[in-house]
Coordinates of C-alpha atoms in Angstrom, one line a residue:
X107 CA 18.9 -81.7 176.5
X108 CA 19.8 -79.1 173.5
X109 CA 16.9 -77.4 172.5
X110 CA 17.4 -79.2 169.1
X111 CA 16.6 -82.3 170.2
X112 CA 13.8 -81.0 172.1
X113 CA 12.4 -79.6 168.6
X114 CA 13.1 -83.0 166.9
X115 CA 11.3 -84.9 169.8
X116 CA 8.4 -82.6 169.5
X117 CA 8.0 -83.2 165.9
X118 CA 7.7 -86.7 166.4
X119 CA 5.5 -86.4 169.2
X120 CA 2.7 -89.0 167.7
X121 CA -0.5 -86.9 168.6
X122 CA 0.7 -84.4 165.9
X123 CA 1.5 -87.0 163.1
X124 CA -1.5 -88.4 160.9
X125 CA -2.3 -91.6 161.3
X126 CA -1.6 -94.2 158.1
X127 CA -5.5 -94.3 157.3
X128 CA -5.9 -90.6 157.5
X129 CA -2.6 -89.8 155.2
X130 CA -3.8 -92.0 152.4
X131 CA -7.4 -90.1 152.6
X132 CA -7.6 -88.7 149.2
X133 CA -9.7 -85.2 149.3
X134 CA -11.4 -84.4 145.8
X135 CA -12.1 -81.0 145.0
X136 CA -15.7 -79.5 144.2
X137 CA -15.4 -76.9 142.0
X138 CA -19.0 -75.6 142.8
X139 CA -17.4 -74.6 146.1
X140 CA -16.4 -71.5 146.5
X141 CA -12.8 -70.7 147.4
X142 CA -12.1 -68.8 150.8
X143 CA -11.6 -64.9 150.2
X144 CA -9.6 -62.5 152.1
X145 CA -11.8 -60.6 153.6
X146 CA -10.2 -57.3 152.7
X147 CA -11.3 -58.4 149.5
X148 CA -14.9 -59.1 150.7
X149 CA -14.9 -55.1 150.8
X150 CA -13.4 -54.3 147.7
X151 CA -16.9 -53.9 145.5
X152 CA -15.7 -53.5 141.2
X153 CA -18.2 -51.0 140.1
X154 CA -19.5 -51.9 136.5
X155 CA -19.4 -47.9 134.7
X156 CA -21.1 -48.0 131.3
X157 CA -20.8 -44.3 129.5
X158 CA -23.3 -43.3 126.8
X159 CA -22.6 -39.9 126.7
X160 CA -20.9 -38.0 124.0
X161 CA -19.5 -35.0 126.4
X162 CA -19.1 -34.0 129.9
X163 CA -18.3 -31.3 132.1
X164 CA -16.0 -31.9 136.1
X165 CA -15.0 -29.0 136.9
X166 CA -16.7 -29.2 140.3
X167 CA -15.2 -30.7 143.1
X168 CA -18.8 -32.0 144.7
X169 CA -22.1 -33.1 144.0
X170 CA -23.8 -31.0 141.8
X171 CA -27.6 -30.0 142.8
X172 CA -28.9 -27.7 139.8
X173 CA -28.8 -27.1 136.5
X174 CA -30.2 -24.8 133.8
X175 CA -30.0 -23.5 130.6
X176 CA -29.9 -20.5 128.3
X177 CA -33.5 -20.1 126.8
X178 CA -32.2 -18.8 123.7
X179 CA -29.3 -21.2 123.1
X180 CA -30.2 -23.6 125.3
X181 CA -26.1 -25.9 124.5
X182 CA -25.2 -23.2 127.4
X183 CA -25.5 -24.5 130.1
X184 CA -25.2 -23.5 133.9
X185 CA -24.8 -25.8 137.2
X186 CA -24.4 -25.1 140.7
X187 CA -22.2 -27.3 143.3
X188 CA -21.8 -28.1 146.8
X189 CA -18.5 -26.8 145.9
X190 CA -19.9 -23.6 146.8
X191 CA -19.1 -22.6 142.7
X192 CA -21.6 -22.2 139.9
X193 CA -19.9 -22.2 136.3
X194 CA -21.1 -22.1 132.7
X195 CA -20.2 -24.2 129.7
X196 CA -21.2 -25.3 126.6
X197 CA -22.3 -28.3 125.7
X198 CA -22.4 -28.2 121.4
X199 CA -18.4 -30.0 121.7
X200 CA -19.1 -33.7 121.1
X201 CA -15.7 -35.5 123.0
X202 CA -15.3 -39.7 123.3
X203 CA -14.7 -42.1 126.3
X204 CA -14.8 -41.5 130.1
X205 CA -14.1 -38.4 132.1
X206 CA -11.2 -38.6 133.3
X207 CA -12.4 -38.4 136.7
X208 CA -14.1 -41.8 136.5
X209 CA -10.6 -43.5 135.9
X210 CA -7.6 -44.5 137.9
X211 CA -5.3 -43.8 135.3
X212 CA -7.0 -40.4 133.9
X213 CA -5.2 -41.3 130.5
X214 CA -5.9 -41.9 127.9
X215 CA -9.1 -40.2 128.6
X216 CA -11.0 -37.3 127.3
X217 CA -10.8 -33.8 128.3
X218 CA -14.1 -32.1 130.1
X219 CA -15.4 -29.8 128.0
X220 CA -13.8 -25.9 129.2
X221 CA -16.1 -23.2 131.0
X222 CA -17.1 -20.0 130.0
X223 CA -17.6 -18.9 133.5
X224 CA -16.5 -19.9 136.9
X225 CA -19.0 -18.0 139.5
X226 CA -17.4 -17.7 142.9
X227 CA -18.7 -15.5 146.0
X228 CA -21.3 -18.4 148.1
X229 CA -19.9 -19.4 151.6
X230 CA -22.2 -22.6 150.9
X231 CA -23.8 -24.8 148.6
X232 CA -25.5 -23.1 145.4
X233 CA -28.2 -25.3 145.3
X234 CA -30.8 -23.6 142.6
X235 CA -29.8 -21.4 139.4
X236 CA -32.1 -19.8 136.7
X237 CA -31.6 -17.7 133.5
X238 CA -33.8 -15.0 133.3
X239 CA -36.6 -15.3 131.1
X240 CA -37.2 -13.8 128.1
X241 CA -34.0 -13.8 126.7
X242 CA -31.3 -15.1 129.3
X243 CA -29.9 -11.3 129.9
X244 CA -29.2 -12.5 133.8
X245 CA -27.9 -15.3 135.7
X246 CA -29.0 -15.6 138.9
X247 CA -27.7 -18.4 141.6
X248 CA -28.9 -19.0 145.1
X249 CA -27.2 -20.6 148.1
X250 CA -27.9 -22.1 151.8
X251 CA -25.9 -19.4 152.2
X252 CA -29.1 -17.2 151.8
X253 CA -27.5 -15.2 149.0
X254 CA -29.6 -14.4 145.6
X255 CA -26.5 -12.8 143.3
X256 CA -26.9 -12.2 140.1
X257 CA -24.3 -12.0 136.8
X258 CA -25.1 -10.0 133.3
X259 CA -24.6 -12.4 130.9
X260 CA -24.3 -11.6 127.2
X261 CA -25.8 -12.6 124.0
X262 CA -25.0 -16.5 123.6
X263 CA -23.2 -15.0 120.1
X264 CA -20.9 -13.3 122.1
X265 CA -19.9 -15.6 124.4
X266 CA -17.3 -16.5 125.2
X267 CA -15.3 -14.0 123.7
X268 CA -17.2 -11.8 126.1
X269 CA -16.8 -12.2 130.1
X270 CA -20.3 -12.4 132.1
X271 CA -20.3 -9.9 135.1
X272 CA -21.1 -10.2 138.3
X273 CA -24.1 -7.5 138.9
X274 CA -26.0 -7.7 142.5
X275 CA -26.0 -9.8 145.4
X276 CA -28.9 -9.7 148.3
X277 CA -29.6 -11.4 151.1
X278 CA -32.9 -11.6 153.4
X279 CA -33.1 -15.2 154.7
X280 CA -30.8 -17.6 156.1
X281 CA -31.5 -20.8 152.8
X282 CA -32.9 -20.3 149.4
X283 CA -33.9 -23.6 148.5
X284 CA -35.4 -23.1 145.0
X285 CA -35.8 -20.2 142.1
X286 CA -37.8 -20.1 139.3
X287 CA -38.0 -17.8 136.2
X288 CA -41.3 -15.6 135.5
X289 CA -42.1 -16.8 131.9
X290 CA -44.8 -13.6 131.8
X291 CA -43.0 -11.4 129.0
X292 CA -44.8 -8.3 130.3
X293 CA -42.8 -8.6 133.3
X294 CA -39.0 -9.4 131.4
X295 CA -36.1 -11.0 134.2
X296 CA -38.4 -11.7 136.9
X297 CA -37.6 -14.7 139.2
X298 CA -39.0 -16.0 142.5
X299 CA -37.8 -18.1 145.2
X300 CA -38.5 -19.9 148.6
X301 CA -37.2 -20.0 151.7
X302 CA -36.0 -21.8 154.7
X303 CA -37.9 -19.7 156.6
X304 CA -40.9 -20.2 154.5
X305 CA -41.2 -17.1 152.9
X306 CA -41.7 -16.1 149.3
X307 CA -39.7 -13.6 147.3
X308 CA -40.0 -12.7 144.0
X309 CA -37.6 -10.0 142.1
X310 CA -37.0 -8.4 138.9
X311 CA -33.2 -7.7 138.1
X312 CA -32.6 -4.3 136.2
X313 CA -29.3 -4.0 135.6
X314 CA -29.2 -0.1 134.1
X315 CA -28.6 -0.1 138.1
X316 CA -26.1 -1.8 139.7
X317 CA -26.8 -0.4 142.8
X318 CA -30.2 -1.5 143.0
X319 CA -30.7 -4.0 140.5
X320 CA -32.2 -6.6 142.4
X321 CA -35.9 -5.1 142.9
X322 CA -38.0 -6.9 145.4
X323 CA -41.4 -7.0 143.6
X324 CA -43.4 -8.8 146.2
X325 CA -42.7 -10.7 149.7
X326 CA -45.0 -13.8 151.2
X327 CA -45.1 -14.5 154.7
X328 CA -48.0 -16.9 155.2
X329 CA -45.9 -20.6 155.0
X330 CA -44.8 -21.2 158.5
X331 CA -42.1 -24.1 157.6
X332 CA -39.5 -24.1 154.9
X333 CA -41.3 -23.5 151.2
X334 CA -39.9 -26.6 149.5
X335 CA -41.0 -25.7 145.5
X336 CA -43.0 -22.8 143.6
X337 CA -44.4 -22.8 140.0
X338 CA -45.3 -20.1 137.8
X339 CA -48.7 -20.5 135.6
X340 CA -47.4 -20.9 131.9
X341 CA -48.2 -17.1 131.2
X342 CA -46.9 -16.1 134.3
X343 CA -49.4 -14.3 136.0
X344 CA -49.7 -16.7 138.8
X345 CA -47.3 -18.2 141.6
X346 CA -48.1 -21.0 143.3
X347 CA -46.0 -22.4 146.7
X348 CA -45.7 -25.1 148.8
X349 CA -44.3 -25.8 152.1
X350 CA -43.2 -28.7 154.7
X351 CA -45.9 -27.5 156.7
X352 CA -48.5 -29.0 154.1
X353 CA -49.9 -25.9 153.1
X354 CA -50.4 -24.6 149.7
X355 CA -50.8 -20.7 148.2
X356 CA -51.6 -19.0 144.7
X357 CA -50.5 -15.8 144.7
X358 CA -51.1 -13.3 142.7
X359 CA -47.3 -10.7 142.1
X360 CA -48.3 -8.8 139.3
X361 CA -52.2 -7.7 140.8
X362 CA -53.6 -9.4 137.2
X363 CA -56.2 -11.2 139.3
X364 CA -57.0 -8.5 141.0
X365 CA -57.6 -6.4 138.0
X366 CA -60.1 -9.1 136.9
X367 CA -61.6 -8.8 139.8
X368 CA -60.5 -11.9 141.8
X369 CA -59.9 -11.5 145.5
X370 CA -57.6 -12.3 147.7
X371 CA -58.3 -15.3 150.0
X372 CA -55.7 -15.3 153.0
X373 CA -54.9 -11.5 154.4
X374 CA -55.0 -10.0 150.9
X375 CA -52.0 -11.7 150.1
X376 CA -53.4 -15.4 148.3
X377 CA -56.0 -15.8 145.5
X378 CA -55.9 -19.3 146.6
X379 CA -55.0 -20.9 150.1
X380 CA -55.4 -24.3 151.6
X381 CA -53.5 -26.3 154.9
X382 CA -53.4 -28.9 157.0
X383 CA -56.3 -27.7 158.9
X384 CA -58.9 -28.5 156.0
X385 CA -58.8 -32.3 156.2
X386 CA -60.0 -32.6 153.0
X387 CA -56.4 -31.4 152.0
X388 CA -54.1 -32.1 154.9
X389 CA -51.0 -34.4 153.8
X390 CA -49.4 -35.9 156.8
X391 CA -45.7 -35.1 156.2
X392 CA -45.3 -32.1 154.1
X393 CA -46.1 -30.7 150.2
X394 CA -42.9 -31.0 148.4
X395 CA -43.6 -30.6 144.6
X396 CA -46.1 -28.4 142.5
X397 CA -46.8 -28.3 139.1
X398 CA -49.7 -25.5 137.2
X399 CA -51.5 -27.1 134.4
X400 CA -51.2 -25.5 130.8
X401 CA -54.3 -24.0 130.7
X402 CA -53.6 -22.8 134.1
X403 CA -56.9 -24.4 134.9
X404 CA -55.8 -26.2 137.9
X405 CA -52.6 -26.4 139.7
X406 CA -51.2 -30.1 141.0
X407 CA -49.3 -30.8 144.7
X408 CA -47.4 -33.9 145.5
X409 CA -46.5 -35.0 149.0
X410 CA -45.5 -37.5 151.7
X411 CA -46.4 -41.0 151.0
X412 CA -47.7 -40.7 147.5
X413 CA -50.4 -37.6 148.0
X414 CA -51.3 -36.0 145.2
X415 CA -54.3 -32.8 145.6
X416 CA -55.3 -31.5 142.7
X417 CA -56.7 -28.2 143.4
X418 CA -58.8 -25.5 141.0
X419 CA -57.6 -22.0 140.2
X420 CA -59.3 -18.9 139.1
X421 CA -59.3 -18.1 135.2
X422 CA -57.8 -15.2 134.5
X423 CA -59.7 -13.3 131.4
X424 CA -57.7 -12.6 128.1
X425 CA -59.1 -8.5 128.3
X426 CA -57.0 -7.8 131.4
X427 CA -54.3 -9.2 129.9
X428 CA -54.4 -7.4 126.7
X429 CA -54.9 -4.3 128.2
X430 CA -52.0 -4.9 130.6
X431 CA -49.5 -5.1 127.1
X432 CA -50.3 -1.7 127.1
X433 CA -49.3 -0.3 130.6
X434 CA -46.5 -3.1 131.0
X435 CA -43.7 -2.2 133.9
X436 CA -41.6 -4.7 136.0
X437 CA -41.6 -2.2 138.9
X438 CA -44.1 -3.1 141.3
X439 CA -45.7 -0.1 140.8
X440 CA -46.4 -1.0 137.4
X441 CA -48.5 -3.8 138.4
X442 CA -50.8 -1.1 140.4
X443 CA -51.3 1.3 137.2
X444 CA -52.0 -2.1 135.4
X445 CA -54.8 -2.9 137.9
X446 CA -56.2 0.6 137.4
X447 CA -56.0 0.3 133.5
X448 CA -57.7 -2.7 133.4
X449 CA -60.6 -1.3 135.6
X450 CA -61.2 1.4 133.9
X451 CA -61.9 0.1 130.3
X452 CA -64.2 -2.2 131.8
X453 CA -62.3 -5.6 131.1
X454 CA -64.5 -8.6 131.8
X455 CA -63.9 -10.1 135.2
X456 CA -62.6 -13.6 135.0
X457 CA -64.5 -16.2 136.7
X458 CA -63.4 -17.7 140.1
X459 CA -65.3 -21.4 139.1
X460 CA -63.6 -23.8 141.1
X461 CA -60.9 -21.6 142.2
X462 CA -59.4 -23.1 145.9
X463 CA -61.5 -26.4 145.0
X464 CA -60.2 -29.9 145.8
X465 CA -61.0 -31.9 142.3
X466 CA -58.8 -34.5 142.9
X467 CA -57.2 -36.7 146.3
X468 CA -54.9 -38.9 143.9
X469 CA -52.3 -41.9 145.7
X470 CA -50.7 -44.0 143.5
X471 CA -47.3 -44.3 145.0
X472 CA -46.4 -45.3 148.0
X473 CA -43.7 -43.0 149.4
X474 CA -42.9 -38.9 148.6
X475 CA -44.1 -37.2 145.5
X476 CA -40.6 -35.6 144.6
X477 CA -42.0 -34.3 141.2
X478 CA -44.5 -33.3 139.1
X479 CA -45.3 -32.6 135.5
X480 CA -48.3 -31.7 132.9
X481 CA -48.0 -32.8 128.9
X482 CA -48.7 -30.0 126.6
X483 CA -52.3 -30.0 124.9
X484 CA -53.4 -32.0 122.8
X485 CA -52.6 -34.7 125.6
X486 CA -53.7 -34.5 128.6
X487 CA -51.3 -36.0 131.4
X488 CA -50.0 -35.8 134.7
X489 CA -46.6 -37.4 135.4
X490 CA -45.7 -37.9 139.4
X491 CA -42.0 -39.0 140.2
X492 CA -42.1 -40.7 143.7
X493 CA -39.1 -42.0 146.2
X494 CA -40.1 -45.5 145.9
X495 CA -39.0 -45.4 142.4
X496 CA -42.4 -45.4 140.7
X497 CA -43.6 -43.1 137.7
X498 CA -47.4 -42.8 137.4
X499 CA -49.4 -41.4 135.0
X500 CA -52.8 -39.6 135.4
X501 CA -55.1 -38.7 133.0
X502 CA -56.4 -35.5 133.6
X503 CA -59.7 -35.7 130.9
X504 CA -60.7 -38.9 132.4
X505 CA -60.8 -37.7 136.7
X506 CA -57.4 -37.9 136.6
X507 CA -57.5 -41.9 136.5
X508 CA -54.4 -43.5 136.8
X509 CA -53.1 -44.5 133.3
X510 CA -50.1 -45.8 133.8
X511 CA -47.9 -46.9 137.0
X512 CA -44.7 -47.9 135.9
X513 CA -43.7 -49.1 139.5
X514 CA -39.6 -49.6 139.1
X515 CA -39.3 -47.1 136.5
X516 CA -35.8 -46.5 138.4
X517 CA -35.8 -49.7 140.3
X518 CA -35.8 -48.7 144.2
X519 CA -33.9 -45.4 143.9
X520 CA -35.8 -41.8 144.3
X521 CA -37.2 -40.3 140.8
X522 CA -35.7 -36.9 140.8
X523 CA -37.4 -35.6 138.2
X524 CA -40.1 -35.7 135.3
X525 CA -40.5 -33.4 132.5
X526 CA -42.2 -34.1 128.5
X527 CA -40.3 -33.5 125.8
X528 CA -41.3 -30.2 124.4
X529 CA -43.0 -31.0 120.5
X530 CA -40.0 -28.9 119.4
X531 CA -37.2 -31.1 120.5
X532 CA -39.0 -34.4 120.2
X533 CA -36.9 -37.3 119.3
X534 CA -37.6 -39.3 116.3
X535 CA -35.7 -42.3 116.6
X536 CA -38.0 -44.3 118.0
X537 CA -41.4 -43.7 116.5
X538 CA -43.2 -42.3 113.7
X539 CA -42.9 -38.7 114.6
X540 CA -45.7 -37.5 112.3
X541 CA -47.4 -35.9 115.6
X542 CA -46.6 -34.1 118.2
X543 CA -44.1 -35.7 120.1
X544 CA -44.9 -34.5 123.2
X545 CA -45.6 -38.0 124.3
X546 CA -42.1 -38.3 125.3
X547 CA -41.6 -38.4 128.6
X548 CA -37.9 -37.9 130.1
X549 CA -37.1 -39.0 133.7
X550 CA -33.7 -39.0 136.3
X551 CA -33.3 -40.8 139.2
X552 CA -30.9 -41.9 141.9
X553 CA -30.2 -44.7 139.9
X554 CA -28.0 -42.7 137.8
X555 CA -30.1 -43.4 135.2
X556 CA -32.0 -40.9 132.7
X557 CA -35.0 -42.6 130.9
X558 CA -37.3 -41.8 128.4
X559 CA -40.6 -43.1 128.2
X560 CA -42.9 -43.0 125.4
X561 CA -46.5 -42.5 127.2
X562 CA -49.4 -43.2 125.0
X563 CA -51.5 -46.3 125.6
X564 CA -52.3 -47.7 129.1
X565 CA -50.8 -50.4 131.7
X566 CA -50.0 -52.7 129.2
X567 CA -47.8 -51.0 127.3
X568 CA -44.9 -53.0 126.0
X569 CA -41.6 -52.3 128.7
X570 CA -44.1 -49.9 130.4
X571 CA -43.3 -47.6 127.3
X572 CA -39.2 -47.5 128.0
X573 CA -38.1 -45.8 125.2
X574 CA -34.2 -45.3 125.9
X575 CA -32.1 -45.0 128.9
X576 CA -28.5 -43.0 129.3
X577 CA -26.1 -44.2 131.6
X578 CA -22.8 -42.9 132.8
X579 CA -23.0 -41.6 136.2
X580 CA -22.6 -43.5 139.4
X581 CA -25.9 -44.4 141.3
X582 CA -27.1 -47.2 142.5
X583 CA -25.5 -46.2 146.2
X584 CA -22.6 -45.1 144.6
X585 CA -22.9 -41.6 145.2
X586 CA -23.5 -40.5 141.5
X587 CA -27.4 -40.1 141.4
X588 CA -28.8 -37.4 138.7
X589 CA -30.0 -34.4 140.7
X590 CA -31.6 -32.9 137.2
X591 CA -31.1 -32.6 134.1
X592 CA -32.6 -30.0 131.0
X593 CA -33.1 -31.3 127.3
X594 CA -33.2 -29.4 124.0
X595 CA -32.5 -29.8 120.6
X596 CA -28.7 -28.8 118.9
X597 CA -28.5 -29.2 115.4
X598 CA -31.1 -31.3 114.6
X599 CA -31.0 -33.4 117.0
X600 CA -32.3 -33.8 121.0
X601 CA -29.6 -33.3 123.8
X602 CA -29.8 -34.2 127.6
X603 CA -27.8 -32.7 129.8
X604 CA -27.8 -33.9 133.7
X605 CA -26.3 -32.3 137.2
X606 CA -24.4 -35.7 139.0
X607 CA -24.2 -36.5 142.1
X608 CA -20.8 -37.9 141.4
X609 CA -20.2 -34.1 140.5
X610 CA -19.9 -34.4 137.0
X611 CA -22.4 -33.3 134.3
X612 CA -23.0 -35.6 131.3
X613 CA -24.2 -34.5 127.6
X614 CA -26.7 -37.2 125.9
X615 CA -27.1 -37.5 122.4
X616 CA -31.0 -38.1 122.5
X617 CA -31.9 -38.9 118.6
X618 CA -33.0 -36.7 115.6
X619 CA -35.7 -34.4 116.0

């Protein structure tokens, strides 16, 4: 037998052939049912981008983790990358559409605005940045590469016609993980910074001296875990620091407590210390966010599992600081002659009140306190940011009772960070803006979301208070969370610009102001 016939007599084998009853079976379709997928496509997921932003800057080739911006002309903007790269741009060039980086086909697309500045010379992540404060006269960017380098940067009129310079570069610990600007003007380009290791460091840059123009003013040693933030008082006389180990200090850099006759509390080092081992204070899990109210009454730590410990500092008098104008110096040894000064003409000794006082054991949230933030006076709030999403709000004049929880302020992803409008660049768009307008309160999350929140009244606010919301970067798993962000005002009207994820940074148009 050929093995065509043995095909045919297969095909007509009858076990294979349908029956006369099951060939005239008619099957009707139900459209509710849904058709059978390939399931390459099952893991194909279209991701749904909507843009509201007017600019943006991707340059970087990875996530970006900080952001900052010039305090005179704050459309200058600097970020820092896990690209290892820091760069600066401005952000005053409106632009239309998507980056191009968000599209298959990058055209037609619009271009990302052009830097100023590309800042090479980390081996790792730069993962904090900071203008120097008064005037901006220094960049400094710090890695996990342990280096603090800092760049001359000139007047914002002159850029960019003028190049920035690299100045200084130091390095005494293996991670920085955080800097922050002195804002005390008697002490001009100051900055301080945690570490890894759990120390403290704060510097003044001089650059008249390139060969030491990074000035170690002071060094901390009493965190034993890594110090995860630090706050300066609003006048910048005061430091405080908190670490994993759940510990919290006040210190004192420029000796202005000590010329008011405050003492020191841990080893002559703290004005004010607390840790675990006081139970009143202990937060299983680690301190990771502080926050000194604008009085510089009291200053605020968030940590692990919604903890909030609201603790009392000394008040410094208003005589030592007046006489200090006087013998001002950002050497360290400066600070001494300041003491002396002060002692001498008899300035009235501040009181220590409630200084290293628990006044507050505040839980709200349910999961890590990633930031924190005080209104400016006349109001009187404290904003937390927590992991589980969740925004309360505290009011301080009332024992810090809770007056708002918005709990899915960015659905289930991490709130990065908090931080009220200042009255300056308040947005009018929304509301009568006859007052203050330091209401306003701006928040970014992993969502990929920034929102603004407008946060007078209680709980029953209508949509919690939700303002407005930007979108544009990623989130939502995606990769594209917003690490940070700083507002301002440009011509009139407010301006957000964030730090991505997704490694991009997006400029807002935020209303008139």
């Amino acid at each position: 037998m050929s093995g065509n016939d043995m095909h045919i007599q297969e095909e007509d084998d009858p076990s294979e052939m349908l029956d006369a009853d099951e060939a005239a079976e008619e099957i009707t379709a139900d459209p509710d049912h849904p058709m059978d997928s390939d399931p390459e496509e099952e893991d194909m997921q279209e991701i749904s981008l909507e843009n509201d932003s007017i600019a943006h800057f991707d340059l970087h080739k990875d996530s970006l983790f900080c952001i900052a911006a010039h305090p005179l002309d704050p459309s200058i903007i600097a970020t820092g990358a896990g690209d290892d790269t820091a760069y600066i741009f401005s952000s005053a060039t409106p632009s239309q559409l998507l980056p191009t980086s968000y599209e298959s086909n990058p055209e037609p697309g619009r271009k990302s605005l052009e830097p100023i500045a590309e800042l090479k010379g980390h081996s790792d992540s730069v993962n904090a940045i900071a203008f120097t404060l008064p005037h901006g006269d220094f960049l400094c960017t710090a890695g996990l590469d342990g280096r603090l380098r800092a760049y001359t940067i000139p007047p914002p009129s002159r850029l960019p016609q003028q190049q920035c310079k690299f100045l200084a570069e130091v390095q005494e610990v293996e991670e920085i993980n955080w800097l922050a600007p002195c804002p005390n003007p008697d002490y001009p380009n100051t900055i301080a910074l945690g570490a890894s290791d759990g120390s403290v460091w704060v510097y003044t840059v001089e650059g008249s001296d390139p060969a030491s123009a990074l000035q170690v003013q002071q060094a901390y040693y009493l965190h034993t875990a890594p110090c995860t933030a630090g706050a300066w008082s609003p006048d910048g006389k005061l430091l405080a620091t908190v670490s994993e180990e759940g510990s919290l200090y006040v210190w004192d850099p420029f000796e202005e407590a000590a010329a008011a006759g405050i003492r020191s509390q841990s080893s002559g080092q703290a004005i004010v210390g607390l840790t675990s081992d006081d139970q009143r204070f202990a937060v299983e899990g680690g301190l990771y966010s502080v926050a000194i109210s604008p009085t510089a009454a009291f200053v605020a730590v968030g940590g692990a599992e919604g903890n909030i410990r609201v603790i009392g500092l000394p008040r410094l008098s208003s005589g030592a600081s007046t006489i200090g104008n006087a013998t001002k110096s950002p050497k360290a040894g400066g600070t001494k002659n300041k003491a002396g000064a002060a002692k001498q003409t008899g300035a009235p000794e501040s009181s220590t009140g409630q200084a290293g006082q628990i006044l507050a054991s505040l839980q709200a949230q349910t999961d890590g306190i990633e930031t924190l933030a005080f209104s400016k006076p006349p109001l009187t709030l404290l904003a937390a940011g927590s992991v589980d999403g969740s925004i309360a709000l505290f009011d301080i004049a009332h024992r810090f009772a809770v007056r708002r929880l918005i709990r899915e302020a960015h659905d289930e992803y991490a709130v990065v960070k908090v931080e009220f409008v200042s009255p300056s660049s308040s947005t009018g768009s929304n509301t009568n803006t006859s007052g203050s307008g330091g209401w306003l309160l701006t928040s970014c999350g992993m969502d990929g979301v920034v929102r603004r929140w407008d946060t007078r009244g209680g709980t029953a606010a209508s949509g919690q208070g939700l303002v407005k919301e930007w979108r544009g970067h990623r989130g939502e798993g995606e990769g594209g969370g917003v690490m940070g962000f700083v507002q301002s005002e440009h011509e009139g009207r407010g301006r957000i610009v964030t730090a991505g994820d997704d490694g991009v940074s997006l400029i807002f148009d935020a209303g008139e102001t």
